Each structure stands twice: as C-alpha cells, then as structure tokens.
mmCIF file with all atom_site columns, C-alpha atoms in Angstrom:
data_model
loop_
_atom_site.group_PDB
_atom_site.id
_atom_site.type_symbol
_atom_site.label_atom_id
_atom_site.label_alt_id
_atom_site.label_comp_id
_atom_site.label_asym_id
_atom_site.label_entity_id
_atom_site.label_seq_id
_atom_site.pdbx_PDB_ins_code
_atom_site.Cartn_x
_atom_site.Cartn_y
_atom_site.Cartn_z
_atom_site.occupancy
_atom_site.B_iso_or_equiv
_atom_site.pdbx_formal_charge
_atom_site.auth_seq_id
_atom_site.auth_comp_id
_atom_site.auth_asym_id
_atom_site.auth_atom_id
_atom_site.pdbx_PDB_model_num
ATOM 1   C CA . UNK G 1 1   ? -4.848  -7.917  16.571  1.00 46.00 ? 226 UNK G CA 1
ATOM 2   C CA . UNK G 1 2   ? -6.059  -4.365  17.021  1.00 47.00 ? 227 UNK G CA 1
ATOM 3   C CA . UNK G 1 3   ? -3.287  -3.465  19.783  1.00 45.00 ? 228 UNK G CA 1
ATOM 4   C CA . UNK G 1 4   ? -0.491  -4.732  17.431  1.00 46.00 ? 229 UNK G CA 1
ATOM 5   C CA . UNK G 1 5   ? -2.275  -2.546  14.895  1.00 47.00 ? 230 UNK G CA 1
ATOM 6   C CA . UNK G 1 6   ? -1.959  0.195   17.118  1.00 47.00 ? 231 UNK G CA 1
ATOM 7   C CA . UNK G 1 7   ? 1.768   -0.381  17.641  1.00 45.00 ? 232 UNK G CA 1
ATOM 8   C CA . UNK G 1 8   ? 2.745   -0.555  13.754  1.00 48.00 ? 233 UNK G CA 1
ATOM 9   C CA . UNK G 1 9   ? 0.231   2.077   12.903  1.00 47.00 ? 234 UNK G CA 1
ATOM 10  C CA . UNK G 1 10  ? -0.508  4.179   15.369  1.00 47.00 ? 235 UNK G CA 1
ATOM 11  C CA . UNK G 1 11  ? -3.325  4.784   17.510  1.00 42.00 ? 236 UNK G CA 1
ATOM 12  C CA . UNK G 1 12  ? -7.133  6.023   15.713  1.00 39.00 ? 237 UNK G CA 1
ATOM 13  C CA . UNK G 1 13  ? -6.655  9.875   17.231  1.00 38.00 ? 238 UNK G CA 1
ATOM 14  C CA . UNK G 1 14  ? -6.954  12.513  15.307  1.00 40.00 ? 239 UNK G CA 1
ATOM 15  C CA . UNK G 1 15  ? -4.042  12.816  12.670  1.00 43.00 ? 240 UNK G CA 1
ATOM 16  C CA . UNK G 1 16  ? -1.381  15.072  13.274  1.00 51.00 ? 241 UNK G CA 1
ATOM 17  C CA . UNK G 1 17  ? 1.746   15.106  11.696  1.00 62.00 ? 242 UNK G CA 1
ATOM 18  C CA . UNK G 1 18  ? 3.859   12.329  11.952  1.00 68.00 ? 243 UNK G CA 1
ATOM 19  C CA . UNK G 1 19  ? 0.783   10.034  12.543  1.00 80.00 ? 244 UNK G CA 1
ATOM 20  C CA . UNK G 1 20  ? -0.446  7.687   9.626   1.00 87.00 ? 245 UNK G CA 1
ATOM 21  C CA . UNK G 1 21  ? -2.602  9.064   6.311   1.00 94.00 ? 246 UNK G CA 1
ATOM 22  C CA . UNK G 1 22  ? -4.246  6.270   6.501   1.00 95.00 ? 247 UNK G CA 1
ATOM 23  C CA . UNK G 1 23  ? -4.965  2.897   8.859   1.00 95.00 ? 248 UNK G CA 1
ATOM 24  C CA . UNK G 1 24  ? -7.159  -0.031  8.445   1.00 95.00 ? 249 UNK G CA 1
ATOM 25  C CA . UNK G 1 25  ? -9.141  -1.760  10.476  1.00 93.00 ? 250 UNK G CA 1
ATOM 26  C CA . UNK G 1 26  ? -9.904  1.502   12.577  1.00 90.00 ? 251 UNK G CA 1
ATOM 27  C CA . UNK G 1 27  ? -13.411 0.753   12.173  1.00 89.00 ? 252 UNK G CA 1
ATOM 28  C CA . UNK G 1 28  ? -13.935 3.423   9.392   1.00 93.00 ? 253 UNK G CA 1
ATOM 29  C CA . UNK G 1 29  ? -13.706 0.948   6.284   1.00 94.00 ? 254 UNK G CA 1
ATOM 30  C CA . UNK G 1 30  ? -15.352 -2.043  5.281   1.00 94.00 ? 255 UNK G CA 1
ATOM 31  C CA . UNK G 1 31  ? -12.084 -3.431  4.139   1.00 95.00 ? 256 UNK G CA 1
ATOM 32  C CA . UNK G 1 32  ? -8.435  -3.088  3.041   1.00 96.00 ? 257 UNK G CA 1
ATOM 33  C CA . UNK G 1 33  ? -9.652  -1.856  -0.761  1.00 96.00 ? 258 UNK G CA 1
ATOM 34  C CA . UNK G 1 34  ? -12.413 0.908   0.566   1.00 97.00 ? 259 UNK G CA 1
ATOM 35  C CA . UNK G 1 35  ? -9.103  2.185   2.934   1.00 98.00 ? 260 UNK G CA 1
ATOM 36  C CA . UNK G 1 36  ? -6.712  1.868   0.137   1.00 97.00 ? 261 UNK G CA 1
ATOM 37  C CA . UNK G 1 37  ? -9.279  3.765   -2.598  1.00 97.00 ? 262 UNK G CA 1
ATOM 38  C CA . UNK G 1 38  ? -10.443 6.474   -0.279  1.00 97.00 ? 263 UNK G CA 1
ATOM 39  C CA . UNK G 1 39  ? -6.537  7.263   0.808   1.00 97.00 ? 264 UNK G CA 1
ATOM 40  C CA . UNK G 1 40  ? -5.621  7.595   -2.831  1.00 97.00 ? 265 UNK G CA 1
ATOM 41  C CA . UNK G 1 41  ? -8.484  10.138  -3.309  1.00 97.00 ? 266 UNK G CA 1
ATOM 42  C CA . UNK G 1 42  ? -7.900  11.793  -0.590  1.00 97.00 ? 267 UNK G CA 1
ATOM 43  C CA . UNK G 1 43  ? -4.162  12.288  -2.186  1.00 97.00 ? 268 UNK G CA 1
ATOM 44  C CA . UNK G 1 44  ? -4.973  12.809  -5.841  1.00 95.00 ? 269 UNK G CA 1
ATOM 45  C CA . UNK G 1 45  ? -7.053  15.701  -3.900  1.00 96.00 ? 270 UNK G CA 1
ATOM 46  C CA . UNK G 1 46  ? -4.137  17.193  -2.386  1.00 95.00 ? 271 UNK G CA 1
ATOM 47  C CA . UNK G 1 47  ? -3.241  21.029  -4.707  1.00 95.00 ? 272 UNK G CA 1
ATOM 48  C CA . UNK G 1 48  ? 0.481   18.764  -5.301  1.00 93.00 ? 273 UNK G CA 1
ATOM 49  C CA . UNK G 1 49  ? 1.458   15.493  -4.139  1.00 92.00 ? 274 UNK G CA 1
ATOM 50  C CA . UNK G 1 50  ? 5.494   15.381  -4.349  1.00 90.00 ? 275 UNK G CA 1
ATOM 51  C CA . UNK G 1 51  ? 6.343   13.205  -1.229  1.00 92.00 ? 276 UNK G CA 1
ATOM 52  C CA . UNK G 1 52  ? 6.276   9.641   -1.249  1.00 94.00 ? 277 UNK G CA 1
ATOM 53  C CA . UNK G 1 53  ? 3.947   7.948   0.829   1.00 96.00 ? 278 UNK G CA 1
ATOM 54  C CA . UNK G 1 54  ? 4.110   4.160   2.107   1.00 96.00 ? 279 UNK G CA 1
ATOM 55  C CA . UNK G 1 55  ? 1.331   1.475   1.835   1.00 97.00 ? 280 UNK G CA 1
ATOM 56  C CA . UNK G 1 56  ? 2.417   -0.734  4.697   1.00 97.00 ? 281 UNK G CA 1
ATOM 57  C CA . UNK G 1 57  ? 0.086   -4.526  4.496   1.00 97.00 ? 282 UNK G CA 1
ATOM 58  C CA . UNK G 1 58  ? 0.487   -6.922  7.362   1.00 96.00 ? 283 UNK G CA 1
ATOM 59  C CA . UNK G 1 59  ? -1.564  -10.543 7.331   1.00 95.00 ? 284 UNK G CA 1
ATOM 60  C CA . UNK G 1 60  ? -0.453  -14.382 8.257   1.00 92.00 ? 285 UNK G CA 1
ATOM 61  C CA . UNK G 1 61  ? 2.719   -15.279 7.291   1.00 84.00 ? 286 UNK G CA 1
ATOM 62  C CA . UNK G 1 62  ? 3.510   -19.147 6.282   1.00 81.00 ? 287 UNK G CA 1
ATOM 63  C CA . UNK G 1 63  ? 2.330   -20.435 9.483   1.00 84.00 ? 288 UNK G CA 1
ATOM 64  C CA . UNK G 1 64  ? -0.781  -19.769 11.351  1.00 83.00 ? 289 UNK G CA 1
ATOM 65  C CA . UNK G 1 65  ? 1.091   -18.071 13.765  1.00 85.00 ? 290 UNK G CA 1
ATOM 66  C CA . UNK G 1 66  ? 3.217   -15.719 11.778  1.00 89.00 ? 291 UNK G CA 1
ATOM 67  C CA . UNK G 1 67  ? 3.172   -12.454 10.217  1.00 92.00 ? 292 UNK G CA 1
ATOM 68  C CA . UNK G 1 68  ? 3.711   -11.033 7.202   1.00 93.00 ? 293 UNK G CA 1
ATOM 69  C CA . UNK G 1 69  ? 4.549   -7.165  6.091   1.00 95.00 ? 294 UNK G CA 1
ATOM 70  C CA . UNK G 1 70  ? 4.951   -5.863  2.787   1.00 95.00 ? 295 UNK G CA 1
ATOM 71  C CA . UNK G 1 71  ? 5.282   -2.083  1.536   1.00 95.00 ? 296 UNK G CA 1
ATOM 72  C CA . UNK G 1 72  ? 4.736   -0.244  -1.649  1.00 95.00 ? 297 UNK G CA 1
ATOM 73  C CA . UNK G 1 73  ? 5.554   3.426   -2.103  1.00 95.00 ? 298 UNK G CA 1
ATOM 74  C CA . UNK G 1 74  ? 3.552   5.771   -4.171  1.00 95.00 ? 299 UNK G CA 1
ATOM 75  C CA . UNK G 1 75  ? 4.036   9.512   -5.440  1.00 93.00 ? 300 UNK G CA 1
ATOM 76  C CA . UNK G 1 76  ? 1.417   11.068  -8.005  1.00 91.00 ? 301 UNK G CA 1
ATOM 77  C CA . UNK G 1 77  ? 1.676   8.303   -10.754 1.00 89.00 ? 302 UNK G CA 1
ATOM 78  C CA . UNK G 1 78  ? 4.590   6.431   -9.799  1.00 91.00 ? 303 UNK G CA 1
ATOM 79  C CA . UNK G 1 79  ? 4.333   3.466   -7.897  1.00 92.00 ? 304 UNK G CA 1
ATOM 80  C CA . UNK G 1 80  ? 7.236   1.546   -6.330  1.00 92.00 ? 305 UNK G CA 1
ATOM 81  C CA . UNK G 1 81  ? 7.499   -2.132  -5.491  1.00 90.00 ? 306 UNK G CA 1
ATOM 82  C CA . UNK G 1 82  ? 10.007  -2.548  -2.192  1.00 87.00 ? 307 UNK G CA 1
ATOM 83  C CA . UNK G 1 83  ? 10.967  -6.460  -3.716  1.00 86.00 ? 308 UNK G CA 1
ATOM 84  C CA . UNK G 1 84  ? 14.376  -8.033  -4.435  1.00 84.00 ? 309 UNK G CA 1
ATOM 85  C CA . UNK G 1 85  ? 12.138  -9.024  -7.406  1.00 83.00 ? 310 UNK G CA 1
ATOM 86  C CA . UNK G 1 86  ? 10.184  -7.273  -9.975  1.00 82.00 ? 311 UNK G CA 1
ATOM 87  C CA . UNK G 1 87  ? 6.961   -8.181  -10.830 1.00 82.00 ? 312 UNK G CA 1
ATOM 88  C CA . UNK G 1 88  ? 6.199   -11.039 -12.696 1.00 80.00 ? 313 UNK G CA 1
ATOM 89  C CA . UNK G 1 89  ? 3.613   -9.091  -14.832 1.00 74.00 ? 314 UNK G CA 1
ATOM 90  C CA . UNK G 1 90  ? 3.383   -5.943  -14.833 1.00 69.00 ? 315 UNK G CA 1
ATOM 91  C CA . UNK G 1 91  ? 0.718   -5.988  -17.638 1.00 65.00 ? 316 UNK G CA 1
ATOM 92  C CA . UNK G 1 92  ? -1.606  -7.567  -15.820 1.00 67.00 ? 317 UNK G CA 1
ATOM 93  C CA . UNK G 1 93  ? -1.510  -4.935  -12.847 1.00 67.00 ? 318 UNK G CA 1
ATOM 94  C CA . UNK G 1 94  ? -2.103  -2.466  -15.698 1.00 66.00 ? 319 UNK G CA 1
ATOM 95  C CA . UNK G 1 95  ? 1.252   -0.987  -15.080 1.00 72.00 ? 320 UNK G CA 1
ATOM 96  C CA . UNK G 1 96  ? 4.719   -0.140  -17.152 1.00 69.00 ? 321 UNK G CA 1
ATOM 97  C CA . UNK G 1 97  ? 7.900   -0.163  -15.755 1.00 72.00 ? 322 UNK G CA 1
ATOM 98  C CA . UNK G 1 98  ? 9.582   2.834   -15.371 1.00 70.00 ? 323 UNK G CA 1
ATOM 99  C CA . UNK G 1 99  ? 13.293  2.735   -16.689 1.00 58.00 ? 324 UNK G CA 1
ATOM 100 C CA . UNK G 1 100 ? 14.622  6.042   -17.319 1.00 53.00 ? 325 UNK G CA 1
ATOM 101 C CA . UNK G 1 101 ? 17.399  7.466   -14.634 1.00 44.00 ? 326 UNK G CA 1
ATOM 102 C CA . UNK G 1 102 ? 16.008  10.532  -13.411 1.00 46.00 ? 327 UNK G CA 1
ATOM 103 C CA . UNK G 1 103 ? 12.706  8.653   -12.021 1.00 49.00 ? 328 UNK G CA 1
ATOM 104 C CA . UNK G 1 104 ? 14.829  5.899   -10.384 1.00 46.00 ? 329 UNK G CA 1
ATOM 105 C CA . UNK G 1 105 ? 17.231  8.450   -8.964  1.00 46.00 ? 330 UNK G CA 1
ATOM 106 C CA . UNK G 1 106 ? 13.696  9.947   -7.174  1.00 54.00 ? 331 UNK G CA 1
ATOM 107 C CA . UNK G 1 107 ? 12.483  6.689   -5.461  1.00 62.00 ? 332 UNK G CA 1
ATOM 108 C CA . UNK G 1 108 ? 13.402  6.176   -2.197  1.00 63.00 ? 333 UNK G CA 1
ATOM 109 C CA . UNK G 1 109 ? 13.845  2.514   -1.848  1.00 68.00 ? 334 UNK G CA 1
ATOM 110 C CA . UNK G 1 110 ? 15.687  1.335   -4.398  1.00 73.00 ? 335 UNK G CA 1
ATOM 111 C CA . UNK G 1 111 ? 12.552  -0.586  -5.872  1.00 80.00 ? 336 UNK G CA 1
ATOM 112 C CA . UNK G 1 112 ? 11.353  -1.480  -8.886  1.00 86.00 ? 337 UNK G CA 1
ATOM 113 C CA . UNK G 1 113 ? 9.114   1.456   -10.132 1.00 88.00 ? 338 UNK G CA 1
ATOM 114 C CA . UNK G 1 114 ? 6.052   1.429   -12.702 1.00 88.00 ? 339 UNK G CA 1
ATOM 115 C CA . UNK G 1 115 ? 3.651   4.111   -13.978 1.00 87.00 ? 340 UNK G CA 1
ATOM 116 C CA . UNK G 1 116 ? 0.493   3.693   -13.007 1.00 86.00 ? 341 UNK G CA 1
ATOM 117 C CA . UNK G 1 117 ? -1.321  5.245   -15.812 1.00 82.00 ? 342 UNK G CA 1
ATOM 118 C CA . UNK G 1 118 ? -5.013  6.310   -15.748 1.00 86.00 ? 343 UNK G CA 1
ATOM 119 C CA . UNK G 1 119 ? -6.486  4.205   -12.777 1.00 88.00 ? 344 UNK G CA 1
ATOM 120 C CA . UNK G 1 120 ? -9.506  5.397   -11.058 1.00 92.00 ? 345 UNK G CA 1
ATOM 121 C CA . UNK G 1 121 ? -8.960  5.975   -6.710  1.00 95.00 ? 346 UNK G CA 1
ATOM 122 C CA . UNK G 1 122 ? -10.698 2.034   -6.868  1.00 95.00 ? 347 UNK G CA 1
ATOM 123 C CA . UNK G 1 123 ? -8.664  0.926   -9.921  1.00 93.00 ? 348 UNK G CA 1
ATOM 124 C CA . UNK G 1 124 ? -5.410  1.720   -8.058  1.00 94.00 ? 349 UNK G CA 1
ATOM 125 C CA . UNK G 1 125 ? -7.159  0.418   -4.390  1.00 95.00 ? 350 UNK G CA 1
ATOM 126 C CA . UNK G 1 126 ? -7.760  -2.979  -5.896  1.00 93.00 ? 351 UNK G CA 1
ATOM 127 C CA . UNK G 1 127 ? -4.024  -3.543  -8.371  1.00 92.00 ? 352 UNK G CA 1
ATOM 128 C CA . UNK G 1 128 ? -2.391  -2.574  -4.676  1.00 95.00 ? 353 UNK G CA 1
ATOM 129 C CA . UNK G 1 129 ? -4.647  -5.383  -3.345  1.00 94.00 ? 354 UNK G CA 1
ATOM 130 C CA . UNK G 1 130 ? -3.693  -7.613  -5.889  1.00 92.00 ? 355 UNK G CA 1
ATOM 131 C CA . UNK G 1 131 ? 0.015   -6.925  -5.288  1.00 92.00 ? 356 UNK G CA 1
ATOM 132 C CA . UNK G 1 132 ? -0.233  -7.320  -2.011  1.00 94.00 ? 357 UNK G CA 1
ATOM 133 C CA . UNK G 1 133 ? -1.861  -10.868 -1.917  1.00 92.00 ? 358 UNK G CA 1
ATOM 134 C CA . UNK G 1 134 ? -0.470  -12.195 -5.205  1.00 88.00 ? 359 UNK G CA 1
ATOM 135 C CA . UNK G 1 135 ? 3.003   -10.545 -5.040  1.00 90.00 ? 360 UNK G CA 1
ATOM 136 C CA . UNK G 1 136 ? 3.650   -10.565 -1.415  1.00 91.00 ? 361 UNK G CA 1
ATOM 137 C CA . UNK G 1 137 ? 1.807   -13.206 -0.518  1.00 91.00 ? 362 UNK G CA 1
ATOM 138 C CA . UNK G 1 138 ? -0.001  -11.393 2.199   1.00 93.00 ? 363 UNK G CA 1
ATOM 139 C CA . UNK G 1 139 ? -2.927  -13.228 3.383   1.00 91.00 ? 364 UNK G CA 1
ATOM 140 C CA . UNK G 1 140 ? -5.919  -12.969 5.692   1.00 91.00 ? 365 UNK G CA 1
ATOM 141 C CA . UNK G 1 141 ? -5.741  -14.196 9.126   1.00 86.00 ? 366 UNK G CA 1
ATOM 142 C CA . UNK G 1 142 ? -8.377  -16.749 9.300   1.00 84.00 ? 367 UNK G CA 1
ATOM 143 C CA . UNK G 1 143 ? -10.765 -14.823 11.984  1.00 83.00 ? 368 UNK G CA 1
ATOM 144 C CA . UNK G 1 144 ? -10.157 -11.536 9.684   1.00 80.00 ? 369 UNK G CA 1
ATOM 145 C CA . UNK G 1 145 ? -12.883 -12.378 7.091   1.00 86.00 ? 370 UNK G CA 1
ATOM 146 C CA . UNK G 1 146 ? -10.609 -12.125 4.079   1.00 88.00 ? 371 UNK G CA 1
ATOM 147 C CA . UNK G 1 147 ? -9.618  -9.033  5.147   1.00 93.00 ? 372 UNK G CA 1
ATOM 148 C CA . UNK G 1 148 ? -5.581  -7.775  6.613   1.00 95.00 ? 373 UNK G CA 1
ATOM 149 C CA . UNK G 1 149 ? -4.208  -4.908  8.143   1.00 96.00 ? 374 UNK G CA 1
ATOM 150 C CA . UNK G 1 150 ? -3.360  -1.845  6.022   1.00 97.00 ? 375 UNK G CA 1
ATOM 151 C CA . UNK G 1 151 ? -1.440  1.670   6.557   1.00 97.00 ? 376 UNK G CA 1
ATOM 152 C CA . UNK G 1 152 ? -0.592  4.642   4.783   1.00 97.00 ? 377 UNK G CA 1
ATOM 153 C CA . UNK G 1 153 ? 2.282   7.035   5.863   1.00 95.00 ? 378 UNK G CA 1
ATOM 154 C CA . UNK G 1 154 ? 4.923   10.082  4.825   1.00 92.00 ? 379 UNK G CA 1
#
C-alpha cells in the first residue's frame, strides 16, 4: 500500500515545490484527521492563502480489491466538492453553499462550492473526513485500522 502511496503522492523527502503539502500515512500522523487538521493549520498560517489546494482520499472501492479516490479543493474559506452531485446536506457538514458568480467563476473544478465558516484546523479535519467517507464513500481497507490514504497538493 505504501509504494502505491508513493506513486499518487509522492515520495516522504523533503518538500520542494511541486511535491505534496501534505501525505498520509508517511508515518508522521496517527491518522487521516491529525494529517488533514495539522495541513489546514499549517495553511491558515500561511501571511495569504490564494491558491487552491487539493485534498486527494484514496481507500477500498466496492470490492475488496478495488480502489477508490475522491478530491476536494480548498482556498481560505471556500471549500469545493469535485461531485456530479452536491451534497445532500450541507447543514450538517456545517457548511453553506456558495451561489454568487464571482466565487464560482474562481473555483477550478467546476464543483459545487460552500463556505466553510468558523471551523477550528480539527473542525474542518474531521467535516473533510466526514465527506470523504459519507459523501464519497471512501472506506478503510480492512488491514488499515479504519484509517485511508490522504494527500494535500497545489
């Protein structure tokens, strides 16, 4: 699992530009949420955040064997859902679609695109979690310990 890892993510050097914000399991994080949550820190940190940057998840797909990937893009407080669908319930992610042009016109994908409002680094760790699983149905490989693979990118 670790050399496909490698492959979609990257290997654990140093990060240069071009190379991922952000990759779980590298062996720095207990789990997906302490990767997301410390990544979004690390970017609410940054003097200005005006780039996008894409939360890549990969677990099982429908069968044991397969895989499935899923990506969100965030920027500041603007999330973006990369779905033919929206979300079922946005309200219970804590979030509110985003309808006016000139923020649509902005996102890269072609998403569906909420606010995210006041969440704490963990907050917004554990809704991306939750959209993940619930929305995307990404799910845990069974030796993975309820755990799946997570990225971060420009």
């Amino acid at each position: 699992m670790i050399s496909l890892l490698k492959k979609l993510f990257g290997s654990t050097a140093p990060r240069q530009e071009g190379k991922p914000f952000m990759e779980h399991p590298d062996g720095t994080f207990d789990n997906a949420i302490a990767a997301m949550e410390d990544a979004i820190h690390r970017l609410r940190s940054l003097p200005e955040w005006t780039r996008w940057i894409t939360f890549c998840a990969q677990g099982q797909g429908a069968r044991p064997e397969a895989y499935a990937m899923a990506e969100v893009r965030m920027r500041g407080g603007t999330l973006e859902i990369l779905s033919e669908k929206p979300l079922e319930s946005p309200g219970a992610f804590d979030l509110s679609p985003v309808t006016g042009p000139s923020e649509q016109d902005h996102a890269p994908g072609g998403g569906h695109v909420y606010a995210l409002g006041d969440m704490t680094p963990l907050e917004t760790a554990r809704m991306l979690d939750s959209i993940f699983r619930r929305h995307f149905q990404i799910r845990p490989f069974p030796d993975e310990e309820d755990d799946y693979a997570v990225g971060a990118e420009w």
